[in-house]
Amino acid sequence: MILYKNYWFRPSIIESILRAQNSFKPRPEDTIIAAYLKCGTTWLKALFFAVTNRSQYDFDHHPLLFRHPQEVLPFIEVPIQGNLTYLETLPSPRLLSTHMPLSLLPKSTVSSGCRIVYMCRDPKDAFVSWWYFYNKVHIGYHIDLKTAFNMFSEGFSDHGPCWGHYLEYWRESIARSDKVLFLKYEDMILEPIKHVIRLALFLGAPFSIREEEDGVPEQLVRLCSFEKLSSLPENQTGRFTMLANTVIEKSWYFRKGMVGDWANHISMEMGRKLDCIVEEKLKGSGLVL
Ligand code: PAP
């Protein structure tokens, strides 16, 4: 990996980030969902798409029943068929996503006034999720859990350190709460309906009293639930070819979708060690995980 402006990346990702920095032209009407790796992008993409387009589709014929959530919103830094200008052809308001740290997005992203929705997650769960994913993707380059954990704890991880990633968006969400919404995976799991209502409000499309009476938020949450999405044939079969010809099975984006699975993989002591590191890094910021 290469250290680029305080974050570690694989060379192929750096190339695409540099390309995105040069070519991405944010618009004030854009909404971007952002997250560190394995913090819930797939889920947020689904929720986001479902909330925003809710008047267009009924729940029996919804596009999310036939399209993987990763496909319904493009990544700013991952070109579609090598073509980043594709983003320019999308009509406003665009729904986009990114794994880039805030400081690496083109400067005009913040000044454009576009909305950003960020999702963070307990780093222990994000780490375990990443470790599984990495070893599936990089066959022949298996990394054992302990080595990966030590690297992660030192901030030496894909797009890491995760705490820097979290902090940049957190600070921006404090400074500009009308434009940057900061969500936590664990809160969303605990109270998904409350957070979907909050998301819709933030996006400027609050649920009407009628919609709430009709149970629309509940239906959206059910449609985007781990159980529902992971059971769909579209999400169980097929694959994506990503950057550097990396092949990713669609099903790999769905593993357990739960809070606290880290405890089944790393010891309590390791968990405490990572907690202490992260607490220290976040100290004084007001962000508590
Ligand atoms: P990415 O970083 O490659 O984009 P991302 O979608 O952020 O992946 O993270 C995948 C995690 O979200 C997986 O967590 P796990 O390994 O701990 O299980 C995946 O299971 C979880 N996930 C996917 N869809 C949902 C969902 N609908 N609800 C809750 N969690 C989900």
mmCIF file of C-alpha atoms and ligand atoms in Angstrom:
data_model
loop_
_atom_site.group_PDB
_atom_site.id
_atom_site.type_symbol
_atom_site.label_atom_id
_atom_site.label_comp_id
_atom_site.label_asym_id
_atom_site.label_seq_id
_atom_site.Cartn_x
_atom_site.Cartn_y
_atom_site.Cartn_z
ATOM 1 C CA MET A 1 0.000 0.000 0.000
ATOM 2 C CA ILE A 2 0.993 3.609 -0.485
ATOM 3 C CA LEU A 3 0.580 6.419 2.028
ATOM 4 C CA TYR A 4 -1.143 9.277 0.236
ATOM 5 C CA LYS A 5 -2.046 12.401 2.204
ATOM 6 C CA ASN A 6 -2.369 10.549 5.547
ATOM 7 C CA TYR A 7 -4.238 7.514 4.184
ATOM 8 C CA TRP A 8 -3.095 4.105 2.980
ATOM 9 C CA PHE A 9 -4.269 2.888 -0.413
ATOM 10 C CA ARG A 10 -3.528 0.259 -2.983
ATOM 11 C CA PRO A 11 -1.880 1.759 -6.086
ATOM 12 C CA SER A 12 -4.893 1.057 -8.295
ATOM 13 C CA ILE A 13 -7.150 2.962 -5.889
ATOM 14 C CA ILE A 14 -4.780 5.942 -5.766
ATOM 15 C CA GLU A 15 -4.900 6.148 -9.531
ATOM 16 C CA SER A 16 -8.672 6.215 -9.501
ATOM 17 C CA ILE A 17 -8.785 8.753 -6.657
ATOM 18 C CA LEU A 18 -6.460 11.058 -8.583
ATOM 19 C CA ARG A 19 -8.619 10.665 -11.670
ATOM 20 C CA ALA A 20 -11.745 11.420 -9.639
ATOM 21 C CA GLN A 21 -10.111 14.489 -8.106
ATOM 22 C CA ASN A 22 -9.489 15.849 -11.574
ATOM 23 C CA SER A 23 -12.694 14.872 -13.261
ATOM 24 C CA PHE A 24 -15.447 14.883 -10.617
ATOM 25 C CA LYS A 25 -17.509 18.050 -10.755
ATOM 26 C CA PRO A 26 -19.793 18.231 -7.744
ATOM 27 C CA ARG A 27 -23.161 19.907 -8.143
ATOM 28 C CA PRO A 28 -25.134 21.611 -5.350
ATOM 29 C CA GLU A 29 -28.044 19.180 -5.920
ATOM 30 C CA ASP A 30 -25.838 16.081 -5.486
ATOM 31 C CA THR A 31 -26.138 13.824 -2.496
ATOM 32 C CA ILE A 32 -23.122 11.678 -1.702
ATOM 33 C CA ILE A 33 -23.083 8.763 0.660
ATOM 34 C CA ALA A 34 -19.684 8.206 2.169
ATOM 35 C CA ALA A 35 -18.265 5.512 4.410
ATOM 36 C CA TYR A 36 -15.067 3.836 5.400
ATOM 37 C CA LEU A 37 -14.786 0.261 4.105
ATOM 38 C CA LYS A 38 -17.290 -2.275 5.444
ATOM 39 C CA CYS A 39 -19.289 0.253 7.423
ATOM 40 C CA GLY A 40 -22.596 -0.325 5.640
ATOM 41 C CA THR A 41 -22.371 1.253 2.180
ATOM 42 C CA THR A 42 -24.468 -1.510 0.588
ATOM 43 C CA TRP A 43 -27.249 -0.995 3.112
ATOM 44 C CA LEU A 44 -27.095 2.786 2.924
ATOM 45 C CA LYS A 45 -27.158 2.695 -0.879
ATOM 46 C CA ALA A 46 -30.317 0.588 -0.777
ATOM 47 C CA LEU A 47 -32.020 2.798 1.817
ATOM 48 C CA PHE A 48 -31.002 5.926 0.043
ATOM 49 C CA PHE A 49 -32.293 4.728 -3.304
ATOM 50 C CA ALA A 50 -35.533 3.465 -1.785
ATOM 51 C CA VAL A 51 -36.223 6.642 0.193
ATOM 52 C CA THR A 52 -35.439 8.966 -2.691
ATOM 53 C CA ASN A 53 -37.436 7.093 -5.321
ATOM 54 C CA ARG A 54 -40.290 5.960 -3.115
ATOM 55 C CA SER A 55 -43.042 7.650 -5.069
ATOM 56 C CA GLN A 56 -41.987 5.934 -8.305
ATOM 57 C CA TYR A 57 -42.139 2.267 -7.370
ATOM 58 C CA ASP A 58 -44.412 -0.106 -5.561
ATOM 59 C CA PHE A 59 -42.868 -2.608 -3.207
ATOM 60 C CA ASP A 60 -43.779 -5.681 -5.302
ATOM 61 C CA HIS A 61 -41.919 -4.444 -8.375
ATOM 62 C CA HIS A 62 -39.187 -2.437 -6.785
ATOM 63 C CA PRO A 63 -35.834 -2.178 -8.665
ATOM 64 C CA LEU A 64 -34.029 -3.312 -5.516
ATOM 65 C CA LEU A 65 -35.666 -6.708 -5.964
ATOM 66 C CA PHE A 66 -33.804 -7.064 -9.265
ATOM 67 C CA ARG A 67 -30.658 -4.952 -8.897
ATOM 68 C CA HIS A 68 -27.830 -5.213 -6.393
ATOM 69 C CA PRO A 69 -27.676 -2.130 -4.115
ATOM 70 C CA GLN A 70 -24.065 -1.538 -5.141
ATOM 71 C CA GLU A 71 -25.324 -1.046 -8.701
ATOM 72 C CA VAL A 72 -28.034 1.504 -8.041
ATOM 73 C CA LEU A 73 -25.633 4.262 -6.993
ATOM 74 C CA PRO A 74 -22.266 4.779 -8.688
ATOM 75 C CA PHE A 75 -19.015 5.350 -6.830
ATOM 76 C CA ILE A 76 -17.343 8.651 -7.665
ATOM 77 C CA GLU A 77 -13.909 7.038 -7.773
ATOM 78 C CA VAL A 78 -14.784 3.751 -9.469
ATOM 79 C CA PRO A 79 -15.235 4.300 -13.191
ATOM 80 C CA ILE A 80 -17.995 2.449 -14.983
ATOM 81 C CA GLN A 81 -16.275 0.610 -17.815
ATOM 82 C CA GLY A 82 -13.241 2.810 -17.250
ATOM 83 C CA ASN A 83 -15.262 5.911 -17.907
ATOM 84 C CA LEU A 84 -15.542 8.584 -15.223
ATOM 85 C CA THR A 85 -17.222 11.060 -17.569
ATOM 86 C CA TYR A 86 -20.260 8.808 -17.140
ATOM 87 C CA LEU A 87 -21.033 10.739 -13.943
ATOM 88 C CA GLU A 88 -21.316 13.938 -15.944
ATOM 89 C CA THR A 89 -24.045 12.434 -18.081
ATOM 90 C CA LEU A 90 -26.294 11.747 -15.072
ATOM 91 C CA PRO A 91 -29.146 14.213 -14.627
ATOM 92 C CA SER A 92 -29.477 16.166 -11.383
ATOM 93 C CA PRO A 93 -30.160 15.449 -8.610
ATOM 94 C CA ARG A 94 -27.451 12.777 -8.643
ATOM 95 C CA LEU A 95 -27.112 10.123 -5.959
ATOM 96 C CA LEU A 96 -23.467 9.138 -5.615
ATOM 97 C CA SER A 97 -21.238 7.292 -3.210
ATOM 98 C CA THR A 98 -17.611 7.230 -2.149
ATOM 99 C CA HIS A 99 -15.111 5.542 0.131
ATOM 100 C CA MET A 100 -12.742 8.513 -0.171
ATOM 101 C CA PRO A 101 -11.802 10.462 2.942
ATOM 102 C CA LEU A 102 -13.369 13.928 2.923
ATOM 103 C CA SER A 103 -9.975 15.601 2.507
ATOM 104 C CA LEU A 104 -9.385 13.722 -0.738
ATOM 105 C CA LEU A 105 -12.641 14.680 -2.403
ATOM 106 C CA PRO A 106 -12.217 17.625 -4.772
ATOM 107 C CA LYS A 107 -12.207 20.813 -2.673
ATOM 108 C CA SER A 108 -15.264 22.033 -4.539
ATOM 109 C CA THR A 109 -17.321 19.187 -3.020
ATOM 110 C CA VAL A 110 -17.712 20.984 0.285
ATOM 111 C CA SER A 111 -18.058 24.431 -1.272
ATOM 112 C CA SER A 112 -20.686 23.186 -3.745
ATOM 113 C CA GLY A 113 -23.053 22.756 -0.814
ATOM 114 C CA CYS A 114 -24.044 19.231 -1.844
ATOM 115 C CA ARG A 115 -25.408 16.915 0.838
ATOM 116 C CA ILE A 116 -23.267 14.178 2.351
ATOM 117 C CA VAL A 117 -24.526 11.235 4.397
ATOM 118 C CA TYR A 118 -21.768 9.431 6.253
ATOM 119 C CA MET A 119 -21.988 6.057 7.972
ATOM 120 C CA CYS A 120 -19.465 4.852 10.523
ATOM 121 C CA ARG A 121 -19.283 1.537 12.359
ATOM 122 C CA ASP A 122 -17.564 -0.019 15.346
ATOM 123 C CA PRO A 123 -14.023 -0.442 13.946
ATOM 124 C CA LYS A 124 -13.828 -3.984 15.386
ATOM 125 C CA ASP A 125 -16.802 -5.106 13.291
ATOM 126 C CA ALA A 126 -15.609 -3.160 10.238
ATOM 127 C CA PHE A 127 -12.232 -4.854 10.608
ATOM 128 C CA VAL A 128 -13.637 -8.396 10.816
ATOM 129 C CA SER A 129 -15.935 -7.714 7.894
ATOM 130 C CA TRP A 130 -13.002 -6.390 5.841
ATOM 131 C CA TRP A 131 -10.796 -9.361 6.763
ATOM 132 C CA TYR A 132 -13.359 -11.831 5.432
ATOM 133 C CA PHE A 133 -13.920 -9.789 2.311
ATOM 134 C CA TYR A 134 -10.209 -9.287 1.624
ATOM 135 C CA ASN A 135 -9.443 -12.978 1.850
ATOM 136 C CA LYS A 136 -12.294 -13.815 -0.519
ATOM 137 C CA VAL A 137 -11.182 -11.254 -3.076
ATOM 138 C CA HIS A 138 -7.428 -11.838 -2.907
ATOM 139 C CA ILE A 139 -7.197 -15.580 -3.334
ATOM 140 C CA GLY A 140 -3.605 -16.698 -2.993
ATOM 141 C CA TYR A 141 -2.734 -13.677 -0.811
ATOM 142 C CA HIS A 142 -4.379 -14.860 2.379
ATOM 143 C CA ILE A 143 -3.682 -12.684 5.382
ATOM 144 C CA ASP A 144 -4.099 -14.169 8.839
ATOM 145 C CA LEU A 145 -6.394 -12.481 11.306
ATOM 146 C CA LYS A 146 -3.729 -11.478 13.810
ATOM 147 C CA THR A 147 -1.431 -9.863 11.247
ATOM 148 C CA ALA A 148 -4.352 -8.041 9.688
ATOM 149 C CA PHE A 149 -5.534 -6.890 13.121
ATOM 150 C CA ASN A 150 -2.121 -5.494 14.050
ATOM 151 C CA MET A 151 -1.949 -3.635 10.754
ATOM 152 C CA PHE A 152 -5.465 -2.266 11.179
ATOM 153 C CA SER A 153 -4.708 -1.128 14.736
ATOM 154 C CA GLU A 154 -1.724 0.819 13.469
ATOM 155 C CA GLY A 155 -3.908 2.536 10.899
ATOM 156 C CA PHE A 156 -2.211 0.549 8.144
ATOM 157 C CA SER A 157 -5.339 -0.647 6.357
ATOM 158 C CA ASP A 158 -7.090 -0.024 3.041
ATOM 159 C CA HIS A 159 -8.254 3.646 3.115
ATOM 160 C CA GLY A 160 -7.036 3.710 6.727
ATOM 161 C CA PRO A 161 -6.710 4.777 9.379
ATOM 162 C CA CYS A 162 -10.418 4.411 9.903
ATOM 163 C CA TRP A 163 -10.408 6.921 12.776
ATOM 164 C CA GLY A 164 -9.054 9.671 10.507
ATOM 165 C CA HIS A 165 -11.764 8.848 7.979
ATOM 166 C CA TYR A 166 -14.485 9.010 10.653
ATOM 167 C CA LEU A 167 -13.141 12.208 12.201
ATOM 168 C CA GLU A 168 -12.998 14.251 9.015
ATOM 169 C CA TYR A 169 -16.670 13.639 8.255
ATOM 170 C CA TRP A 170 -17.646 13.953 11.914
ATOM 171 C CA ARG A 171 -16.108 17.414 12.173
ATOM 172 C CA GLU A 172 -17.769 18.476 8.956
ATOM 173 C CA SER A 173 -21.131 17.205 10.246
ATOM 174 C CA ILE A 174 -20.723 19.367 13.350
ATOM 175 C CA ALA A 175 -19.700 22.410 11.346
ATOM 176 C CA ARG A 176 -22.420 22.002 8.694
ATOM 177 C CA SER A 177 -25.158 19.852 10.154
ATOM 178 C CA ASP A 178 -27.619 20.973 7.486
ATOM 179 C CA LYS A 179 -25.392 19.481 4.771
ATOM 180 C CA VAL A 180 -23.597 16.561 6.408
ATOM 181 C CA LEU A 181 -25.476 13.818 8.238
ATOM 182 C CA PHE A 182 -23.385 11.469 10.371
ATOM 183 C CA LEU A 183 -24.892 8.045 11.032
ATOM 184 C CA LYS A 184 -23.728 5.028 12.993
ATOM 185 C CA TYR A 185 -24.342 1.477 11.785
ATOM 186 C CA GLU A 186 -25.169 0.332 15.314
ATOM 187 C CA ASP A 187 -27.813 3.054 15.815
ATOM 188 C CA MET A 188 -29.374 2.161 12.484
ATOM 189 C CA ILE A 189 -29.547 -1.519 13.382
ATOM 190 C CA LEU A 190 -31.173 -0.631 16.709
ATOM 191 C CA GLU A 191 -33.751 1.808 15.366
ATOM 192 C CA PRO A 192 -33.909 1.543 11.573
ATOM 193 C CA ILE A 193 -37.310 3.182 11.178
ATOM 194 C CA LYS A 194 -36.353 6.224 13.230
ATOM 195 C CA HIS A 195 -33.211 6.631 11.117
ATOM 196 C CA VAL A 196 -34.991 6.214 7.802
ATOM 197 C CA ILE A 197 -37.374 8.980 8.841
ATOM 198 C CA ARG A 198 -34.365 11.093 9.796
ATOM 199 C CA LEU A 199 -32.681 10.319 6.480
ATOM 200 C CA ALA A 200 -35.744 11.350 4.486
ATOM 201 C CA LEU A 201 -35.975 14.597 6.442
ATOM 202 C CA PHE A 202 -32.309 15.348 5.856
ATOM 203 C CA LEU A 203 -32.702 14.651 2.142
ATOM 204 C CA GLY A 204 -35.461 17.233 1.989
ATOM 205 C CA ALA A 205 -38.114 14.606 1.297
ATOM 206 C CA PRO A 206 -39.788 13.998 4.682
ATOM 207 C CA PHE A 207 -42.451 11.318 4.944
ATOM 208 C CA SER A 208 -45.950 12.765 4.903
ATOM 209 C CA ILE A 209 -48.381 11.952 7.713
ATOM 210 C CA ARG A 210 -50.217 9.754 5.214
ATOM 211 C CA GLU A 211 -47.024 7.855 4.366
ATOM 212 C CA GLU A 212 -46.259 7.313 8.020
ATOM 213 C CA GLU A 213 -49.832 6.121 8.649
ATOM 214 C CA ASP A 214 -49.514 3.759 5.680
ATOM 215 C CA GLY A 215 -46.308 2.324 7.131
ATOM 216 C CA VAL A 216 -44.069 3.406 4.236
ATOM 217 C CA PRO A 217 -40.956 3.835 6.433
ATOM 218 C CA GLU A 218 -41.465 0.306 7.822
ATOM 219 C CA GLN A 219 -41.850 -1.128 4.317
ATOM 220 C CA LEU A 220 -38.680 0.604 3.152
ATOM 221 C CA VAL A 221 -36.761 -0.749 6.105
ATOM 222 C CA ARG A 222 -38.059 -4.258 5.394
ATOM 223 C CA LEU A 223 -37.150 -4.035 1.710
ATOM 224 C CA CYS A 224 -33.595 -2.939 2.567
ATOM 225 C CA SER A 225 -33.101 -5.304 5.493
ATOM 226 C CA PHE A 226 -30.185 -7.698 5.485
ATOM 227 C CA GLU A 227 -32.591 -10.655 5.522
ATOM 228 C CA LYS A 228 -34.512 -9.449 2.489
ATOM 229 C CA LEU A 229 -31.632 -8.229 0.342
ATOM 230 C CA SER A 230 -29.373 -11.193 1.051
ATOM 231 C CA SER A 231 -32.163 -13.621 0.139
ATOM 232 C CA LEU A 232 -32.773 -12.204 -3.337
ATOM 233 C CA PRO A 233 -31.447 -14.319 -6.240
ATOM 234 C CA GLU A 234 -30.041 -11.156 -7.846
ATOM 235 C CA ASN A 235 -27.828 -10.591 -4.812
ATOM 236 C CA GLN A 236 -26.852 -14.230 -4.388
ATOM 237 C CA THR A 237 -25.462 -14.878 -7.842
ATOM 238 C CA GLY A 238 -23.311 -13.032 -10.346
ATOM 239 C CA ARG A 239 -20.268 -10.895 -9.951
ATOM 240 C CA PHE A 240 -18.815 -7.440 -10.472
ATOM 241 C CA THR A 241 -15.501 -6.654 -12.085
ATOM 242 C CA MET A 242 -14.019 -3.711 -10.244
ATOM 243 C CA LEU A 243 -10.781 -1.764 -10.380
ATOM 244 C CA ALA A 244 -7.672 -3.653 -11.543
ATOM 245 C CA ASN A 245 -9.973 -6.412 -12.859
ATOM 246 C CA THR A 246 -10.793 -7.526 -9.328
ATOM 247 C CA VAL A 247 -13.709 -9.933 -9.408
ATOM 248 C CA ILE A 248 -16.226 -9.642 -6.583
ATOM 249 C CA GLU A 249 -19.156 -12.005 -6.110
ATOM 250 C CA LYS A 250 -22.333 -10.031 -5.454
ATOM 251 C CA SER A 251 -23.073 -12.209 -2.432
ATOM 252 C CA TRP A 252 -19.850 -11.108 -0.714
ATOM 253 C CA TYR A 253 -21.472 -7.801 0.215
ATOM 254 C CA PHE A 254 -23.781 -9.727 2.534
ATOM 255 C CA ARG A 255 -22.185 -11.727 5.321
ATOM 256 C CA LYS A 256 -23.882 -11.436 8.723
ATOM 257 C CA GLY A 257 -25.085 -7.848 8.968
ATOM 258 C CA MET A 258 -24.946 -7.794 12.736
ATOM 259 C CA VAL A 259 -23.444 -5.792 15.565
ATOM 260 C CA GLY A 260 -20.711 -7.364 17.695
ATOM 261 C CA ASP A 261 -19.657 -10.264 15.479
ATOM 262 C CA TRP A 262 -16.050 -9.211 16.198
ATOM 263 C CA ALA A 263 -16.286 -11.065 19.512
ATOM 264 C CA ASN A 264 -16.525 -14.341 17.582
ATOM 265 C CA HIS A 265 -13.189 -13.660 15.906
ATOM 266 C CA ILE A 266 -10.853 -11.605 18.035
ATOM 267 C CA SER A 267 -10.183 -11.871 21.759
ATOM 268 C CA MET A 268 -11.629 -9.456 24.313
ATOM 269 C CA GLU A 269 -8.094 -8.228 24.915
ATOM 270 C CA MET A 270 -7.584 -7.428 21.235
ATOM 271 C CA GLY A 271 -10.977 -5.728 21.207
ATOM 272 C CA ARG A 272 -10.036 -3.588 24.206
ATOM 273 C CA LYS A 273 -6.710 -2.704 22.612
ATOM 274 C CA LEU A 274 -8.390 -1.409 19.459
ATOM 275 C CA ASP A 275 -11.039 0.414 21.506
ATOM 276 C CA CYS A 276 -8.300 2.210 23.481
ATOM 277 C CA ILE A 277 -6.450 3.230 20.321
ATOM 278 C CA VAL A 278 -9.601 4.565 18.704
ATOM 279 C CA GLU A 279 -10.770 6.329 21.889
ATOM 280 C CA GLU A 280 -7.423 8.075 22.124
ATOM 281 C CA LYS A 281 -7.589 9.168 18.483
ATOM 282 C CA LEU A 282 -11.141 10.483 18.843
ATOM 283 C CA LYS A 283 -10.509 12.178 22.188
ATOM 284 C CA GLY A 284 -11.904 15.684 22.404
ATOM 285 C CA SER A 285 -13.818 15.393 19.140
ATOM 286 C CA GLY A 286 -17.157 14.539 20.731
ATOM 287 C CA LEU A 287 -17.395 11.413 18.599
ATOM 288 C CA VAL A 288 -18.016 8.354 20.716
ATOM 289 C CA LEU A 289 -18.321 4.960 19.064
HETATM 290 P P1 PAP B 1 -18.069 -2.023 1.061
HETATM 291 O O1 PAP B 1 -17.165 -1.288 1.995
HETATM 292 O O2 PAP B 1 -17.328 -3.051 0.248
HETATM 293 O O3 PAP B 1 -18.893 -1.093 0.216
HETATM 294 P P2 PAP B 1 -20.196 -2.416 2.937
HETATM 295 O O4 PAP B 1 -21.490 -2.587 2.264
HETATM 296 O O5 PAP B 1 -19.885 -1.080 3.490
HETATM 297 O O6 PAP B 1 -19.049 -2.899 1.956
HETATM 298 O O7 PAP B 1 -20.096 -3.420 4.149
HETATM 299 C C1 PAP B 1 -20.512 -4.738 4.119
HETATM 300 C C2 PAP B 1 -21.079 -5.039 5.494
HETATM 301 O O8 PAP B 1 -22.416 -4.544 5.566
HETATM 302 C C3 PAP B 1 -21.148 -6.525 5.762
HETATM 303 O O9 PAP B 1 -20.975 -6.662 7.176
HETATM 304 P P3 PAP B 1 -20.552 -8.031 7.882
HETATM 305 O O10 PAP B 1 -19.374 -8.564 7.124
HETATM 306 O O11 PAP B 1 -20.195 -7.650 9.283
HETATM 307 O O12 PAP B 1 -21.743 -8.907 7.826
HETATM 308 C C4 PAP B 1 -22.562 -6.833 5.309
HETATM 309 O O13 PAP B 1 -23.085 -8.042 5.808
HETATM 310 C C5 PAP B 1 -23.286 -5.628 5.870
HETATM 311 N N1 PAP B 1 -24.578 -5.412 5.212
HETATM 312 C C6 PAP B 1 -24.896 -5.542 3.878
HETATM 313 N N2 PAP B 1 -26.183 -5.279 3.672
HETATM 314 C C7 PAP B 1 -26.719 -4.987 4.871
HETATM 315 C C8 PAP B 1 -28.047 -4.647 5.295
HETATM 316 N N3 PAP B 1 -29.058 -4.577 4.450
HETATM 317 N N4 PAP B 1 -28.244 -4.407 6.617
HETATM 318 C C9 PAP B 1 -27.228 -4.477 7.498
HETATM 319 N N5 PAP B 1 -25.949 -4.807 7.155
HETATM 320 C C10 PAP B 1 -25.709 -5.054 5.857
#
